[in-house]
mmCIF file with all atom_site columns, C-alpha atoms in Angstrom:
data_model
loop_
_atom_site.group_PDB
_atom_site.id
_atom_site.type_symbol
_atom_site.label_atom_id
_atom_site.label_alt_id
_atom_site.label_comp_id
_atom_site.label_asym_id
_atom_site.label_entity_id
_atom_site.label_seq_id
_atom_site.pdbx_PDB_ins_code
_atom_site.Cartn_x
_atom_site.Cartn_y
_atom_site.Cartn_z
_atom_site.occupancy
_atom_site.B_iso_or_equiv
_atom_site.pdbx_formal_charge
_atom_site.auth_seq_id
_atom_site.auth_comp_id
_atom_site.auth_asym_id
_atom_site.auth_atom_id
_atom_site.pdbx_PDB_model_num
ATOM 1   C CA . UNK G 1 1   ? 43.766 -88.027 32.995 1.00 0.00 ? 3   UNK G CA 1
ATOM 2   C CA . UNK G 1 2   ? 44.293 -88.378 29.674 1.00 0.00 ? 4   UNK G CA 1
ATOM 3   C CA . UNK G 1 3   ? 46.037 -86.117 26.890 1.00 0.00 ? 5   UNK G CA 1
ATOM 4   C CA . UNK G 1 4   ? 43.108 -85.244 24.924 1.00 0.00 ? 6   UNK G CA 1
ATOM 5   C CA . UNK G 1 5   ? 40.463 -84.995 27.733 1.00 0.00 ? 7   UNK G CA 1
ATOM 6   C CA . UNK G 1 6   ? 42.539 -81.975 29.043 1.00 0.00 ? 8   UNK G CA 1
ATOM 7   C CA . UNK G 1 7   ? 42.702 -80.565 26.025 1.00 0.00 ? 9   UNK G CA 1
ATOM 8   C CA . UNK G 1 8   ? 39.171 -80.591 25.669 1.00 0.00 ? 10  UNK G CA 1
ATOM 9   C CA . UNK G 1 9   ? 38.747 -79.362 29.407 1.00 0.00 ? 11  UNK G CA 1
ATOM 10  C CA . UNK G 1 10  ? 41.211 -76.396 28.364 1.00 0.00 ? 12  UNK G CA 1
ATOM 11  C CA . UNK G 1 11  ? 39.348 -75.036 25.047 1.00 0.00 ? 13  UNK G CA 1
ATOM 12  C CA . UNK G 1 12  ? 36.089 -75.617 26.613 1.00 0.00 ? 14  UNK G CA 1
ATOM 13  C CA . UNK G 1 13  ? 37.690 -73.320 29.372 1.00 0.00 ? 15  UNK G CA 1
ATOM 14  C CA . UNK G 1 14  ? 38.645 -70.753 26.788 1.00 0.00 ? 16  UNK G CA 1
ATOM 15  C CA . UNK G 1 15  ? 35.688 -70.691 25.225 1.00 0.00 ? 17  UNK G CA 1
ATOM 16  C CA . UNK G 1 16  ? 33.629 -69.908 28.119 1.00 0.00 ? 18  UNK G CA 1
ATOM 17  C CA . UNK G 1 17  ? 36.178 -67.291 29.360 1.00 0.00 ? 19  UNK G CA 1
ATOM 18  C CA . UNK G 1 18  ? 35.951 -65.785 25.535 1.00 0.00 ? 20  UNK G CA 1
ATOM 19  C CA . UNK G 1 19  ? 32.076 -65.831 25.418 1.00 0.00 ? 21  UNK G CA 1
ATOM 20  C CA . UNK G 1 20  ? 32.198 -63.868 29.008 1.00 0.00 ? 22  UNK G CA 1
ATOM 21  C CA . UNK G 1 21  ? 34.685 -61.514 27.698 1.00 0.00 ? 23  UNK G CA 1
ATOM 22  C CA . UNK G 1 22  ? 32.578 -60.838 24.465 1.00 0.00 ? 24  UNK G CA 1
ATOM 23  C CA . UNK G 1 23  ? 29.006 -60.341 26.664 1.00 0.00 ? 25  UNK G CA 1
ATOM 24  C CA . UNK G 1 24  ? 30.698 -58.337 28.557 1.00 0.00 ? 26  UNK G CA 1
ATOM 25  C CA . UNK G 1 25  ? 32.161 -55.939 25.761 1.00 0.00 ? 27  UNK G CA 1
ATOM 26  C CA . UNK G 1 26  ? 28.648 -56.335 23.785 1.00 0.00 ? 28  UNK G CA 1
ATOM 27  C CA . UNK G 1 27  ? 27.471 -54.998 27.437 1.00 0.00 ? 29  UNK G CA 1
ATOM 28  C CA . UNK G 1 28  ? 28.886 -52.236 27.951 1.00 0.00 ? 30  UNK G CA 1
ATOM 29  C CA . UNK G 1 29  ? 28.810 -50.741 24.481 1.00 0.00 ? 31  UNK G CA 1
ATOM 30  C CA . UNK G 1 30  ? 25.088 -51.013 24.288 1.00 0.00 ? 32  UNK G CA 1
ATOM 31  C CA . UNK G 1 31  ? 25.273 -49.423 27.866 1.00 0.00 ? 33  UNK G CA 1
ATOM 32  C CA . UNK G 1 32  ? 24.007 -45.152 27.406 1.00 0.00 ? 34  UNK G CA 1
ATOM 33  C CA . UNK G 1 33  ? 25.355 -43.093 29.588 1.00 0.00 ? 35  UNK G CA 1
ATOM 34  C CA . UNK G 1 34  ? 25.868 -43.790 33.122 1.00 0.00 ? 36  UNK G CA 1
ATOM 35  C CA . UNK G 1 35  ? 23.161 -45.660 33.326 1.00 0.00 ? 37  UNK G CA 1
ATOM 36  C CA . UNK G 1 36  ? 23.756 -48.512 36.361 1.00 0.00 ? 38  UNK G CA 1
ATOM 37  C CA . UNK G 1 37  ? 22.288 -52.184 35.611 1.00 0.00 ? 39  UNK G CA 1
ATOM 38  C CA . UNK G 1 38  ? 20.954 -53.336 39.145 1.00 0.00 ? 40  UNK G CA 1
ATOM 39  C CA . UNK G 1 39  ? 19.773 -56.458 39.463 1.00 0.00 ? 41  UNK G CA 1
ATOM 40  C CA . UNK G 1 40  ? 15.943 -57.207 39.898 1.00 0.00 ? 42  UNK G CA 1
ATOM 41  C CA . UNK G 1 41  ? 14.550 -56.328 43.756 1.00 0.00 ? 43  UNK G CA 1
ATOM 42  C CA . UNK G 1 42  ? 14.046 -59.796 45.582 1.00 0.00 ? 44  UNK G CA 1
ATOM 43  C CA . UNK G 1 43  ? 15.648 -61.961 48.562 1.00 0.00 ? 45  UNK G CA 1
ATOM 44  C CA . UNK G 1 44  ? 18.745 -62.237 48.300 1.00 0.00 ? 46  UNK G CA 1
ATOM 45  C CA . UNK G 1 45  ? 19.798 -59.536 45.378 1.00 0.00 ? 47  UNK G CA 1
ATOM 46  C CA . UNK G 1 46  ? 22.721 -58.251 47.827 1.00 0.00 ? 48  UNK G CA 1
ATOM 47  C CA . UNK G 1 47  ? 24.305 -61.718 48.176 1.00 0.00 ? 49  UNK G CA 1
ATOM 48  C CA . UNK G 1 48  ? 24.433 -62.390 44.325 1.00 0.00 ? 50  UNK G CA 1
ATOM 49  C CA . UNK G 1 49  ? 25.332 -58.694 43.452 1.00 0.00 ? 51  UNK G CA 1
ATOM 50  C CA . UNK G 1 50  ? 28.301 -59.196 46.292 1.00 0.00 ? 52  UNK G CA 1
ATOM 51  C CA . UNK G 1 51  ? 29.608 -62.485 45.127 1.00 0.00 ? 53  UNK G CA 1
ATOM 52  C CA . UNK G 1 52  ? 28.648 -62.546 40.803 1.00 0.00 ? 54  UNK G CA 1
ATOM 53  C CA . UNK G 1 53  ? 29.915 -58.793 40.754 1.00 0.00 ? 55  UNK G CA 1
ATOM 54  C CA . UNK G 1 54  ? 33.007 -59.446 42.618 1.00 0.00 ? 56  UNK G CA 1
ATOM 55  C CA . UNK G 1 55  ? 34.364 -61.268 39.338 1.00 0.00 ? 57  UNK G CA 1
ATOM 56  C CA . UNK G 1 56  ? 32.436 -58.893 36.565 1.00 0.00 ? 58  UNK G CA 1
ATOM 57  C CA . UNK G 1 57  ? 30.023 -56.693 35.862 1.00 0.00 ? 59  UNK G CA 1
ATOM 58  C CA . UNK G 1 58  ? 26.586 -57.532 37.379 1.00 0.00 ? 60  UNK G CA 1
ATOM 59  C CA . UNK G 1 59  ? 25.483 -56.025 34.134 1.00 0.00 ? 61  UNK G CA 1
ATOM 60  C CA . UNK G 1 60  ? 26.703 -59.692 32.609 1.00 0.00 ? 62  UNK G CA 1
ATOM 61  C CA . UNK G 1 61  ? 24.166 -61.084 34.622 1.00 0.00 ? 63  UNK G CA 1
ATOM 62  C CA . UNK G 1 62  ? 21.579 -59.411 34.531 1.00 0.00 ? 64  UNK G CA 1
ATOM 63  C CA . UNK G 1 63  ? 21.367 -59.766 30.526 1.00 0.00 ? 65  UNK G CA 1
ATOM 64  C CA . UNK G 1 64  ? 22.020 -63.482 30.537 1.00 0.00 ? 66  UNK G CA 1
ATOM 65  C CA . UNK G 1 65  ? 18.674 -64.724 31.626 1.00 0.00 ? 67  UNK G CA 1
ATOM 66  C CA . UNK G 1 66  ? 18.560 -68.565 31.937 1.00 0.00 ? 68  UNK G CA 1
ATOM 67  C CA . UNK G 1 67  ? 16.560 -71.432 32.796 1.00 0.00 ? 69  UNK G CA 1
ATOM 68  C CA . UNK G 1 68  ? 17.354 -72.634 36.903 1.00 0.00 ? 70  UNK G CA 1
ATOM 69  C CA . UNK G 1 69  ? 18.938 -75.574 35.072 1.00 0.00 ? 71  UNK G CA 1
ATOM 70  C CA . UNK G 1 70  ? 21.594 -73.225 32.653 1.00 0.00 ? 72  UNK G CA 1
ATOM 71  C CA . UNK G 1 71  ? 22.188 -71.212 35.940 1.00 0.00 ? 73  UNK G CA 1
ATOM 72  C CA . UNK G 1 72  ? 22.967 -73.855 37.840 1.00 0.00 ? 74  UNK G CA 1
ATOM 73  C CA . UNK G 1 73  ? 25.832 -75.190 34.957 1.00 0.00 ? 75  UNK G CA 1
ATOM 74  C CA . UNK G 1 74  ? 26.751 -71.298 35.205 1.00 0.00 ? 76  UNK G CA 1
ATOM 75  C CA . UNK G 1 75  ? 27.708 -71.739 38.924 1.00 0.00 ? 77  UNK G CA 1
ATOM 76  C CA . UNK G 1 76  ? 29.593 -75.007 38.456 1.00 0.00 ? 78  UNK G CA 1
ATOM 77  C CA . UNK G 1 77  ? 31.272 -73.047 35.682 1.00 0.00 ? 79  UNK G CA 1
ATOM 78  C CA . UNK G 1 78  ? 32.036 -70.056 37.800 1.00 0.00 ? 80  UNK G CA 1
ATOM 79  C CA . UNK G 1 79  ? 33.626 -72.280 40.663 1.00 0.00 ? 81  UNK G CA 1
ATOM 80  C CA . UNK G 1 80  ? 35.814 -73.775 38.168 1.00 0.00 ? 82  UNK G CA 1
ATOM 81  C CA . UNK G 1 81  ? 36.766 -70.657 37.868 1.00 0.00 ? 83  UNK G CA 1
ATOM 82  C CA . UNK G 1 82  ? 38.096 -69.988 41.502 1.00 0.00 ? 84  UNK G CA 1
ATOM 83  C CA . UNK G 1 83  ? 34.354 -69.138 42.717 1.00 0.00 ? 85  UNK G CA 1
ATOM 84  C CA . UNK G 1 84  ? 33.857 -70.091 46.647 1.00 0.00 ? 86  UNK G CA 1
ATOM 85  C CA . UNK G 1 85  ? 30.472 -70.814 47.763 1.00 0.00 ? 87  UNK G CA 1
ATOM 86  C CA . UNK G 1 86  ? 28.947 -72.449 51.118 1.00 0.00 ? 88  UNK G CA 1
ATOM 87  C CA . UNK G 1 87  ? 26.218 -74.773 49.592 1.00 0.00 ? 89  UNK G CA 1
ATOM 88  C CA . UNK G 1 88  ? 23.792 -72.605 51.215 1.00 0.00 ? 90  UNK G CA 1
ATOM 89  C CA . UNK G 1 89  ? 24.893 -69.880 49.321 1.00 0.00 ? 91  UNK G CA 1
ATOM 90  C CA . UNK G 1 90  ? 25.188 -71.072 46.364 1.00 0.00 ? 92  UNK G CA 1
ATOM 91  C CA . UNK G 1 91  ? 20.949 -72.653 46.850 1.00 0.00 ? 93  UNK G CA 1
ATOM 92  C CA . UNK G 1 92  ? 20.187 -68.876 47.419 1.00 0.00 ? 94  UNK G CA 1
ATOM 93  C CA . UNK G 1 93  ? 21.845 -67.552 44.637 1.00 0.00 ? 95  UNK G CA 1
ATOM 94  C CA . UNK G 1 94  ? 20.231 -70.274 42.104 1.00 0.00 ? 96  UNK G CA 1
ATOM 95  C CA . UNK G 1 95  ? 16.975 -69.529 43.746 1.00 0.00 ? 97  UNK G CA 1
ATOM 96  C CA . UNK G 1 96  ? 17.103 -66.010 42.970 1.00 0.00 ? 98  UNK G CA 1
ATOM 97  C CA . UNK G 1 97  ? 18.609 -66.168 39.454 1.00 0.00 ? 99  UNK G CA 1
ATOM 98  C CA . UNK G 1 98  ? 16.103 -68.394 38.227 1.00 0.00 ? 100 UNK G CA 1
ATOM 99  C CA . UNK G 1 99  ? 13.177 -66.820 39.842 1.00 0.00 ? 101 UNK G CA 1
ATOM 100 C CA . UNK G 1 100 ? 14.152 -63.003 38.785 1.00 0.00 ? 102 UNK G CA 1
ATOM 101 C CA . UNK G 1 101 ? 16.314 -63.549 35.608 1.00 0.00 ? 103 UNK G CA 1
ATOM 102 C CA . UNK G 1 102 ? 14.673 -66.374 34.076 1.00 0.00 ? 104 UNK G CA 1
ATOM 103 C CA . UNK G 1 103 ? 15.024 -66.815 29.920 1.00 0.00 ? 105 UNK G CA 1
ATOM 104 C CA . UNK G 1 104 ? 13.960 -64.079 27.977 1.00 0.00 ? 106 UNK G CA 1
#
């Protein structure tokens, strides 16, 4: 691979791992209180709140509603980051994210 494709690779990389670290911040200071952020009732809530929130706050989730298509580049991002999925997990967990957190 060459020099300047990893380089690319590695500040795209940081930037992503940035932007998460930012929501997250932005997150939790607008957060009052003790108030939890659950994730919307549906099929299939427990299996995304067990594997999304075993990284970070399901509260970064919740507020980051996306298209099916900008999830799905969220999980490919998310296994680059170390992320372990069965395919039919992962089918589940794109099901639900678009269908209960789509774009605001």
């Amino acid at each position: 691979m060459n020099l300047a494709l990893m380089e690319m690779r590695a500040a795209r990389l940081s930037i992503g791992v940035l932007g998460a670290v930012l929501v997250g911040l932005v997150a939790r200071g607008n957060a009052q209180g003790n108030v939890q952020v659950r994730l919307p009732e549906g099929p299939n809530r427990d299996l995304v709140e067990s594997r999304c929130g075993s990284c970070h706050d399901i509260e970064m989730v919740v507020i980051n509603g996306r298209s099916e298509e900008r999830w799905n580049g969220t999980i490919d991002e998310m296994t680059g980051y170390g992320l372990r999925l069965a395919p039919a997990e992962r089918a589940l967990i794109l099901k639900y994210l678009a269908t209960y957190l789509p774009p605001k």
